[in-house]
Short mmCIF file of C-alpha atoms in Angstrom, two decimals:
data_model
loop_
_atom_site.label_atom_id
_atom_site.label_comp_id
_atom_site.label_asym_id
_atom_site.label_seq_id
_atom_site.Cartn_x
_atom_site.Cartn_y
_atom_site.Cartn_z
CA MET A 1443 78.82 78.72 -23.43
CA ILE A 1444 80.56 79.59 -26.67
CA ARG A 1445 78.36 81.92 -28.69
CA THR A 1446 78.60 82.00 -32.32
CA PRO A 1447 76.55 82.98 -35.38
CA LEU A 1448 75.35 79.47 -35.29
CA THR A 1449 74.14 79.55 -31.93
CA ASP A 1450 72.20 82.84 -32.62
CA LEU A 1451 70.58 81.61 -35.67
CA LEU A 1452 69.40 78.32 -34.42
CA GLY A 1453 68.72 79.25 -30.77
CA ILE A 1454 70.87 76.51 -29.33
CA SER A 1455 73.42 76.87 -26.43
CA CYS A 1456 76.18 74.85 -28.08
CA PRO A 1457 77.52 75.02 -31.55
CA ILE A 1458 77.24 71.36 -32.21
CA ILE A 1459 75.11 69.54 -34.82
CA GLN A 1460 74.12 66.09 -35.08
CA THR A 1461 73.98 64.98 -38.72
CA GLY A 1462 71.16 62.97 -40.24
CA MET A 1463 72.05 59.43 -40.67
CA GLY A 1464 69.76 56.91 -42.25
CA TYR A 1465 68.10 54.41 -39.80
CA VAL A 1466 70.14 56.14 -36.91
CA ALA A 1467 69.02 59.56 -36.46
CA GLY A 1468 65.34 59.30 -35.44
CA ALA A 1469 63.34 60.90 -32.54
CA ARG A 1470 65.61 59.26 -29.99
CA LEU A 1471 68.70 60.49 -31.05
CA ALA A 1472 67.86 63.89 -32.37
CA ALA A 1473 65.87 64.65 -28.97
CA ALA A 1474 68.77 63.62 -27.00
CA THR A 1475 71.12 65.86 -28.98
CA SER A 1476 68.89 68.82 -28.83
CA ALA A 1477 68.20 68.41 -25.15
CA ALA A 1478 71.82 68.47 -24.19
CA GLY A 1479 72.07 71.85 -26.01
CA GLY A 1480 73.15 71.13 -29.63
CA LEU A 1481 71.07 70.58 -32.84
CA GLY A 1482 69.72 67.05 -33.27
CA ILE A 1483 68.33 66.02 -36.80
CA ILE A 1484 65.89 63.40 -38.00
CA ALA A 1485 67.06 61.76 -40.93
CA SER A 1486 63.70 61.37 -43.16
CA ALA A 1487 65.17 59.88 -46.22
CA THR A 1488 64.69 56.35 -44.90
CA MET A 1489 61.22 57.21 -43.57
CA SER A 1490 57.90 57.36 -45.24
CA THR A 1491 56.22 60.67 -44.69
CA ASP A 1492 53.78 59.24 -41.95
CA SER A 1493 56.98 58.00 -39.98
CA LEU A 1494 58.39 61.42 -40.54
CA ARG A 1495 55.55 62.99 -38.79
CA VAL A 1496 55.50 60.47 -36.16
CA ALA A 1497 59.24 61.13 -35.44
CA ILE A 1498 58.62 64.78 -35.35
CA LYS A 1499 55.98 64.45 -32.77
CA GLY A 1500 58.28 62.19 -30.82
CA VAL A 1501 61.07 64.81 -30.48
CA LYS A 1502 58.68 67.45 -29.36
CA GLU A 1503 57.24 64.93 -26.77
CA ARG A 1504 60.79 64.74 -25.42
CA THR A 1505 62.06 68.02 -25.61
CA GLY A 1506 61.08 71.68 -26.31
CA ALA A 1507 64.53 72.59 -27.85
CA PRO A 1508 65.28 73.35 -31.37
CA PHE A 1509 65.72 70.37 -33.65
CA GLY A 1510 65.95 69.67 -37.49
CA VAL A 1511 64.81 67.22 -40.24
CA ASN A 1512 67.02 66.31 -42.95
CA LEU A 1513 65.57 65.38 -46.46
CA ARG A 1514 66.95 64.74 -50.05
CA ALA A 1515 66.21 67.28 -52.33
CA ASP A 1516 66.12 64.90 -55.32
CA ALA A 1517 63.46 62.75 -53.65
CA PRO A 1518 60.31 62.65 -55.72
CA ASP A 1519 58.38 63.57 -52.58
CA ALA A 1520 60.41 66.31 -51.46
CA GLY A 1521 57.74 68.81 -51.74
CA GLU A 1522 55.51 66.63 -49.71
CA ARG A 1523 58.04 66.27 -47.01
CA VAL A 1524 58.45 70.16 -46.95
CA ASP A 1525 54.73 70.18 -46.28
CA VAL A 1526 55.18 68.04 -43.42
CA ILE A 1527 58.15 70.00 -41.88
CA ILE A 1528 55.97 72.96 -42.26
CA ALA A 1529 52.84 71.57 -41.02
CA GLU A 1530 54.55 70.01 -37.87
CA ARG A 1531 56.45 73.05 -37.20
CA ALA A 1532 59.89 71.71 -37.24
CA PRO A 1533 62.17 74.58 -36.70
CA VAL A 1534 65.00 73.40 -39.00
CA ALA A 1535 65.35 71.78 -42.44
CA SER A 1536 68.62 70.40 -43.68
CA PHE A 1537 69.22 69.00 -46.98
CA ALA A 1538 71.60 66.18 -48.00
CA LEU A 1539 72.10 67.28 -51.53
CA ALA A 1540 71.73 71.01 -52.98
CA PRO A 1541 68.04 72.09 -52.68
CA ARG A 1542 66.10 73.68 -55.28
CA PRO A 1543 65.53 77.37 -54.89
CA GLU A 1544 61.70 76.91 -54.58
CA LEU A 1545 62.22 74.59 -51.70
CA ILE A 1546 64.35 76.95 -49.80
CA SER A 1547 61.82 79.77 -50.47
CA ARG A 1548 58.95 77.80 -49.16
CA LEU A 1549 60.67 76.79 -46.02
CA ARG A 1550 62.06 80.14 -45.33
CA ASP A 1551 58.62 81.64 -46.10
CA ALA A 1552 57.12 79.55 -43.46
CA GLY A 1553 59.81 80.64 -40.81
CA VAL A 1554 61.96 77.44 -41.09
CA ILE A 1555 65.58 77.72 -40.99
CA THR A 1556 67.45 76.01 -43.99
CA ILE A 1557 70.85 74.33 -44.06
CA ALA A 1558 72.64 72.76 -47.18
CA SER A 1559 75.39 70.15 -46.94
CA VAL A 1560 78.29 71.15 -49.54
CA GLY A 1561 81.44 69.41 -50.21
CA ALA A 1562 83.23 72.30 -52.43
CA ARG A 1563 83.25 76.02 -52.38
CA ARG A 1564 81.19 76.47 -55.43
CA HIS A 1565 78.32 74.55 -54.14
CA ALA A 1566 78.33 76.87 -51.07
CA GLU A 1567 78.28 79.71 -53.25
CA LYS A 1568 75.45 78.54 -55.23
CA VAL A 1569 72.87 77.79 -52.38
CA ALA A 1570 73.90 80.98 -50.44
CA ALA A 1571 72.71 82.92 -53.56
CA TRP A 1572 69.60 81.17 -53.62
CA GLY A 1573 69.10 82.22 -49.58
CA ILE A 1574 70.31 79.28 -47.62
CA ASP A 1575 70.67 80.07 -44.11
CA ALA A 1576 73.77 78.11 -43.24
CA VAL A 1577 75.78 75.52 -44.70
CA ILE A 1578 77.32 72.22 -43.34
CA ALA A 1579 80.81 71.99 -45.22
CA THR A 1580 82.05 68.20 -45.13
CA GLY A 1581 85.67 67.46 -45.60
CA GLY A 1582 86.77 64.05 -47.38
CA GLU A 1583 87.55 62.52 -43.92
CA GLY A 1584 83.75 62.44 -43.21
CA GLY A 1585 81.66 59.37 -43.60
CA GLY A 1586 78.96 58.43 -46.22
CA HIS A 1587 79.13 60.21 -49.60
CA THR A 1588 82.28 62.36 -49.43
CA GLY A 1589 84.30 64.69 -51.68
CA PRO A 1590 88.16 64.68 -52.40
CA VAL A 1591 89.11 68.12 -50.50
CA PRO A 1592 90.19 67.52 -46.65
CA THR A 1593 88.35 69.24 -43.94
CA SER A 1594 91.38 71.49 -43.30
CA LEU A 1595 91.39 72.89 -46.81
CA LEU A 1596 87.64 72.99 -47.46
CA ILE A 1597 86.53 75.24 -44.28
CA PRO A 1598 88.61 78.27 -44.82
CA GLN A 1599 87.66 78.10 -48.65
CA VAL A 1600 83.97 77.94 -47.76
CA VAL A 1601 84.37 80.60 -44.99
CA ASP A 1602 85.92 83.02 -47.24
CA ALA A 1603 83.41 82.33 -49.83
CA VAL A 1604 80.04 83.10 -48.11
CA ASP A 1605 78.54 85.31 -45.86
CA ILE A 1606 76.62 82.94 -43.76
CA PRO A 1607 77.28 80.57 -40.87
CA VAL A 1608 79.50 77.56 -42.08
CA ILE A 1609 79.47 74.45 -39.97
CA ALA A 1610 82.55 72.24 -40.23
CA ALA A 1611 82.12 68.42 -40.79
CA GLY A 1612 84.52 65.76 -41.25
CA GLY A 1613 86.86 64.38 -38.66
CA PHE A 1614 85.42 66.03 -35.71
CA PHE A 1615 84.79 64.14 -32.44
CA ASP A 1616 86.17 66.47 -29.30
CA GLY A 1617 86.51 69.84 -27.98
CA ARG A 1618 89.78 70.39 -29.67
CA GLY A 1619 88.16 69.74 -33.01
CA LEU A 1620 85.42 72.52 -32.07
CA ALA A 1621 88.28 75.03 -31.18
CA ALA A 1622 90.03 74.22 -34.55
CA ALA A 1623 86.93 74.68 -36.34
CA LEU A 1624 86.17 78.02 -34.76
CA ALA A 1625 89.83 79.04 -35.62
CA TYR A 1626 89.16 78.29 -39.08
CA GLY A 1627 86.21 80.82 -39.08
CA ALA A 1628 83.42 78.12 -38.93
CA ALA A 1629 80.58 78.80 -36.58
CA GLY A 1630 80.21 75.31 -35.19
CA ILE A 1631 80.94 71.55 -35.89
CA ALA A 1632 78.53 68.81 -37.25
CA MET A 1633 79.15 65.40 -36.41
CA GLY A 1634 78.06 61.74 -37.51
CA THR A 1635 80.06 58.95 -36.58
CA ARG A 1636 80.73 60.41 -33.05
CA PHE A 1637 76.76 60.75 -32.23
CA LEU A 1638 76.23 57.27 -33.82
CA LEU A 1639 78.60 55.84 -31.16
CA THR A 1640 76.60 57.12 -28.14
CA SER A 1641 74.36 55.28 -25.72
CA ASP A 1642 71.63 57.30 -27.11
CA SER A 1643 72.09 55.74 -30.63
CA PRO A 1644 69.48 52.89 -31.69
CA VAL A 1645 72.42 51.13 -33.28
CA ALA A 1646 72.86 47.52 -32.09
CA ASP A 1647 75.90 47.05 -29.44
CA ALA A 1648 77.53 44.49 -31.96
CA VAL A 1649 77.39 47.16 -34.84
CA LYS A 1650 78.78 49.98 -32.45
CA GLN A 1651 81.71 47.31 -31.27
CA VAL A 1652 82.99 47.09 -35.08
CA TYR A 1653 83.10 50.74 -35.09
CA LEU A 1654 85.16 50.96 -31.85
CA ASP A 1655 87.41 48.11 -33.13
CA ALA A 1656 88.51 50.32 -36.23
CA ASP A 1657 91.55 52.16 -36.20
CA VAL A 1658 92.12 55.23 -38.61
CA THR A 1659 92.99 53.21 -41.36
CA GLY A 1660 89.60 51.06 -40.95
CA THR A 1661 87.43 53.07 -43.77
CA VAL A 1662 87.71 52.94 -47.32
CA VAL A 1663 86.18 55.22 -50.03
CA THR A 1664 84.45 53.00 -52.65
CA THR A 1665 82.05 53.75 -55.64
CA ARG A 1666 80.95 50.05 -55.69
CA VAL A 1667 78.16 50.54 -53.04
CA ASP A 1668 75.98 53.17 -55.01
CA GLY A 1669 78.15 54.27 -57.97
CA VAL A 1670 79.46 57.51 -56.22
CA PRO A 1671 82.44 57.97 -53.56
CA HIS A 1672 81.16 56.46 -50.21
CA ARG A 1673 83.27 56.26 -47.18
CA VAL A 1674 82.63 53.21 -45.22
CA LEU A 1675 84.08 50.83 -42.57
CA ARG A 1676 86.42 48.31 -44.29
CA THR A 1677 84.76 45.13 -43.91
CA PRO A 1678 84.85 41.46 -45.68
CA LEU A 1679 81.34 42.70 -47.26
CA VAL A 1680 83.00 45.97 -48.47
CA GLU A 1681 86.05 44.03 -49.89
CA ARG A 1682 83.59 41.53 -51.77
CA LEU A 1683 81.64 44.58 -53.42
CA ASP A 1684 84.85 46.00 -54.44
CA GLY A 1685 85.75 42.92 -55.94
CA SER A 1686 82.57 42.35 -57.95
CA GLY A 1687 82.54 42.97 -61.63
CA ARG A 1688 80.03 45.61 -63.03
CA ILE A 1689 77.49 43.02 -64.21
CA ALA A 1690 77.32 41.33 -60.91
CA GLY A 1691 77.12 44.67 -59.16
CA LEU A 1692 74.11 45.72 -61.25
CA VAL A 1693 72.24 42.46 -60.64
CA ARG A 1694 72.68 42.68 -57.10
CA SER A 1695 71.50 46.38 -57.36
CA ALA A 1696 68.54 45.50 -59.39
CA ARG A 1697 67.33 43.10 -56.57
CA ASN A 1698 68.03 45.84 -53.99
CA ALA A 1699 65.90 48.14 -56.07
CA ALA A 1700 63.27 45.74 -55.98
CA ALA A 1701 63.49 45.23 -52.34
CA PHE A 1702 63.66 48.88 -51.59
CA ARG A 1703 60.53 49.55 -53.65
CA GLY A 1704 58.65 47.10 -51.47
CA MET A 1705 59.92 48.56 -48.25
CA ALA A 1706 59.17 52.25 -49.23
CA GLY A 1707 55.76 51.46 -50.65
CA LEU A 1708 56.85 52.70 -53.88
CA THR A 1709 55.38 51.56 -57.45
CA TRP A 1710 57.58 51.02 -60.16
CA PRO A 1711 56.49 54.18 -61.95
CA GLU A 1712 57.42 56.10 -58.84
CA LEU A 1713 60.71 54.34 -58.43
CA ILE A 1714 61.47 55.27 -62.16
CA ARG A 1715 60.55 58.88 -61.45
CA GLN A 1716 62.96 58.88 -58.52
CA GLY A 1717 65.62 57.63 -60.77
CA ARG A 1718 65.07 60.04 -63.61
CA ALA A 1719 64.99 63.02 -60.76
CA MET A 1720 68.50 61.62 -59.40
CA ARG A 1721 69.73 61.44 -62.95
CA ARG A 1722 68.68 65.06 -63.63
CA ASP A 1723 70.00 66.58 -60.26
CA THR A 1724 73.14 64.74 -59.83
CA ASP A 1725 74.39 63.70 -63.49
CA LEU A 1726 74.36 59.93 -62.46
CA THR A 1727 74.34 57.32 -65.32
CA TRP A 1728 71.39 54.88 -65.32
CA GLY A 1729 73.88 52.39 -63.85
CA GLN A 1730 74.74 54.58 -60.95
CA VAL A 1731 71.13 55.19 -60.44
CA LEU A 1732 70.46 51.65 -60.27
CA MET A 1733 73.20 51.19 -57.65
CA ALA A 1734 71.98 53.87 -55.47
CA ALA A 1735 69.41 51.27 -54.33
CA ASN A 1736 72.26 49.38 -52.60
CA THR A 1737 72.50 52.12 -49.86
CA PRO A 1738 69.29 51.74 -47.96
CA MET A 1739 69.13 48.21 -48.09
CA LEU A 1740 72.76 47.74 -47.12
CA LEU A 1741 72.36 50.41 -44.35
CA ARG A 1742 69.21 48.75 -43.02
CA ALA A 1743 71.01 45.33 -42.56
CA ALA A 1744 73.71 46.83 -40.32
CA MET A 1745 71.78 49.79 -38.50
CA VAL A 1746 68.37 48.38 -38.01
CA ASP A 1747 68.85 44.40 -38.13
CA GLY A 1748 72.20 44.70 -36.28
CA ARG A 1749 74.05 42.42 -38.93
CA PRO A 1750 77.47 44.09 -39.45
CA ASP A 1751 78.34 41.04 -41.54
CA LEU A 1752 75.84 41.62 -44.09
CA GLY A 1753 75.48 45.35 -43.97
CA LEU A 1754 76.84 48.56 -44.90
CA MET A 1755 78.48 50.98 -42.36
CA SER A 1756 79.24 54.41 -43.27
CA ALA A 1757 81.95 55.98 -41.25
CA GLY A 1758 84.20 58.91 -41.14
CA GLN A 1759 87.91 58.21 -40.38
CA VAL A 1760 87.22 59.66 -36.96
CA ALA A 1761 86.02 56.14 -36.05
CA GLY A 1762 89.71 55.16 -35.31
CA LEU A 1763 89.83 57.82 -32.40
CA ILE A 1764 86.63 56.83 -30.60
CA ASP A 1765 86.66 54.39 -27.80
CA ASP A 1766 83.75 55.03 -25.82
CA LEU A 1767 79.84 55.29 -25.74
CA PRO A 1768 78.82 58.30 -23.88
CA SER A 1769 75.18 59.68 -23.58
CA CYS A 1770 74.66 62.71 -25.97
CA ALA A 1771 74.37 64.99 -22.52
CA ASP A 1772 77.89 63.84 -21.38
CA LEU A 1773 79.27 64.05 -25.00
CA ILE A 1774 78.31 67.58 -25.53
CA SER A 1775 79.05 68.79 -21.93
CA ARG A 1776 82.80 67.21 -22.49
CA ILE A 1777 83.31 68.85 -25.82
CA MET A 1778 82.11 72.25 -24.55
CA THR A 1779 84.44 71.89 -21.54
CA GLU A 1780 87.42 70.86 -23.64
CA ALA A 1781 86.74 73.62 -26.35
CA THR A 1782 86.51 76.42 -23.51
CA ASP A 1783 89.77 75.05 -22.01
CA CYS A 1784 91.57 74.93 -25.28
CA LEU A 1785 90.35 78.46 -26.33
CA GLY A 1786 91.32 79.75 -22.88
CA ARG A 1787 95.10 78.36 -23.31
CA LEU A 1788 95.28 79.77 -26.87
CA GLY A 1789 94.00 83.10 -25.59
CA GLY A 1790 96.80 83.13 -23.06
CA ALA A 1791 99.61 82.11 -25.55
CA SER A 1792 101.81 84.94 -26.62
CA ALA A 1793 103.93 85.27 -29.77
CA PRO A 1794 107.59 84.76 -29.58
CA GLY A 1795 109.54 87.89 -29.18
#
């Protein structure tokens, strides 16, 4: 066991978090991670509130270990999702974007531990001042929406800036990475791509194989998907998106917005309100807001429908270093053994005389 402020805060035995990934991190993956000693997180952004209730119950049926629910603070129904988290007694809530202070307060008053994802020191300082319990600091190597600062520079910055547990993310996949994160002052690590590539992940084998076939140069950061920097696997579809003009991109986004509205059961006024909330909270243009509809639809094509040729595959650069599909239990056990051995070797090292 490696005890840190994170394991004490969450009541887990291993300082390892599985991040919320749309259409990937449901009850099955979250429960497998938590049962293995880490913290599994349900990704609720691509679920209805009813589906979220079912997912929370599904985790509880599989394990009594702590788990979390990830939500978007800019969603028009964020308050309703907080109500579900509190009513269903999910122990942890994590936010994909900086949460509003009132959401943090409501959750903390109900005894729910709160975690925010950040990509810059100033973001960590802001949410820490609002009372967040911990932050996941994700470096530019991470998959999905990413910033320009590499993990090796971001983690020391954030650790020095706040007095709450910092969870390092972006480029982690083994015990050496956990040991390195602890050396930087982090209290644990968070991984997305590595947990997607496990036998407990619901993603189709054909899609997993595309990830396994990638090398360390097999990802690209593009703004053509949803208007903001997004790290994805480099595929023919992504190359076509990158090469498309602005008008073609907006037309495609409009079609995807209509499809997403139907899939999510939203009315047009509700979708417009969601767009206005995104503009207010993220400073996106209306064009970028419209493009944001691409993400859930393209993710669904790959992660749910099993069509890597038609879908989007968010991926960290670490995909190029992964070549197997262990269970979550085997993965976490391996990471902890490697980290303990690594820390033991470092502890026995002596400085040159």
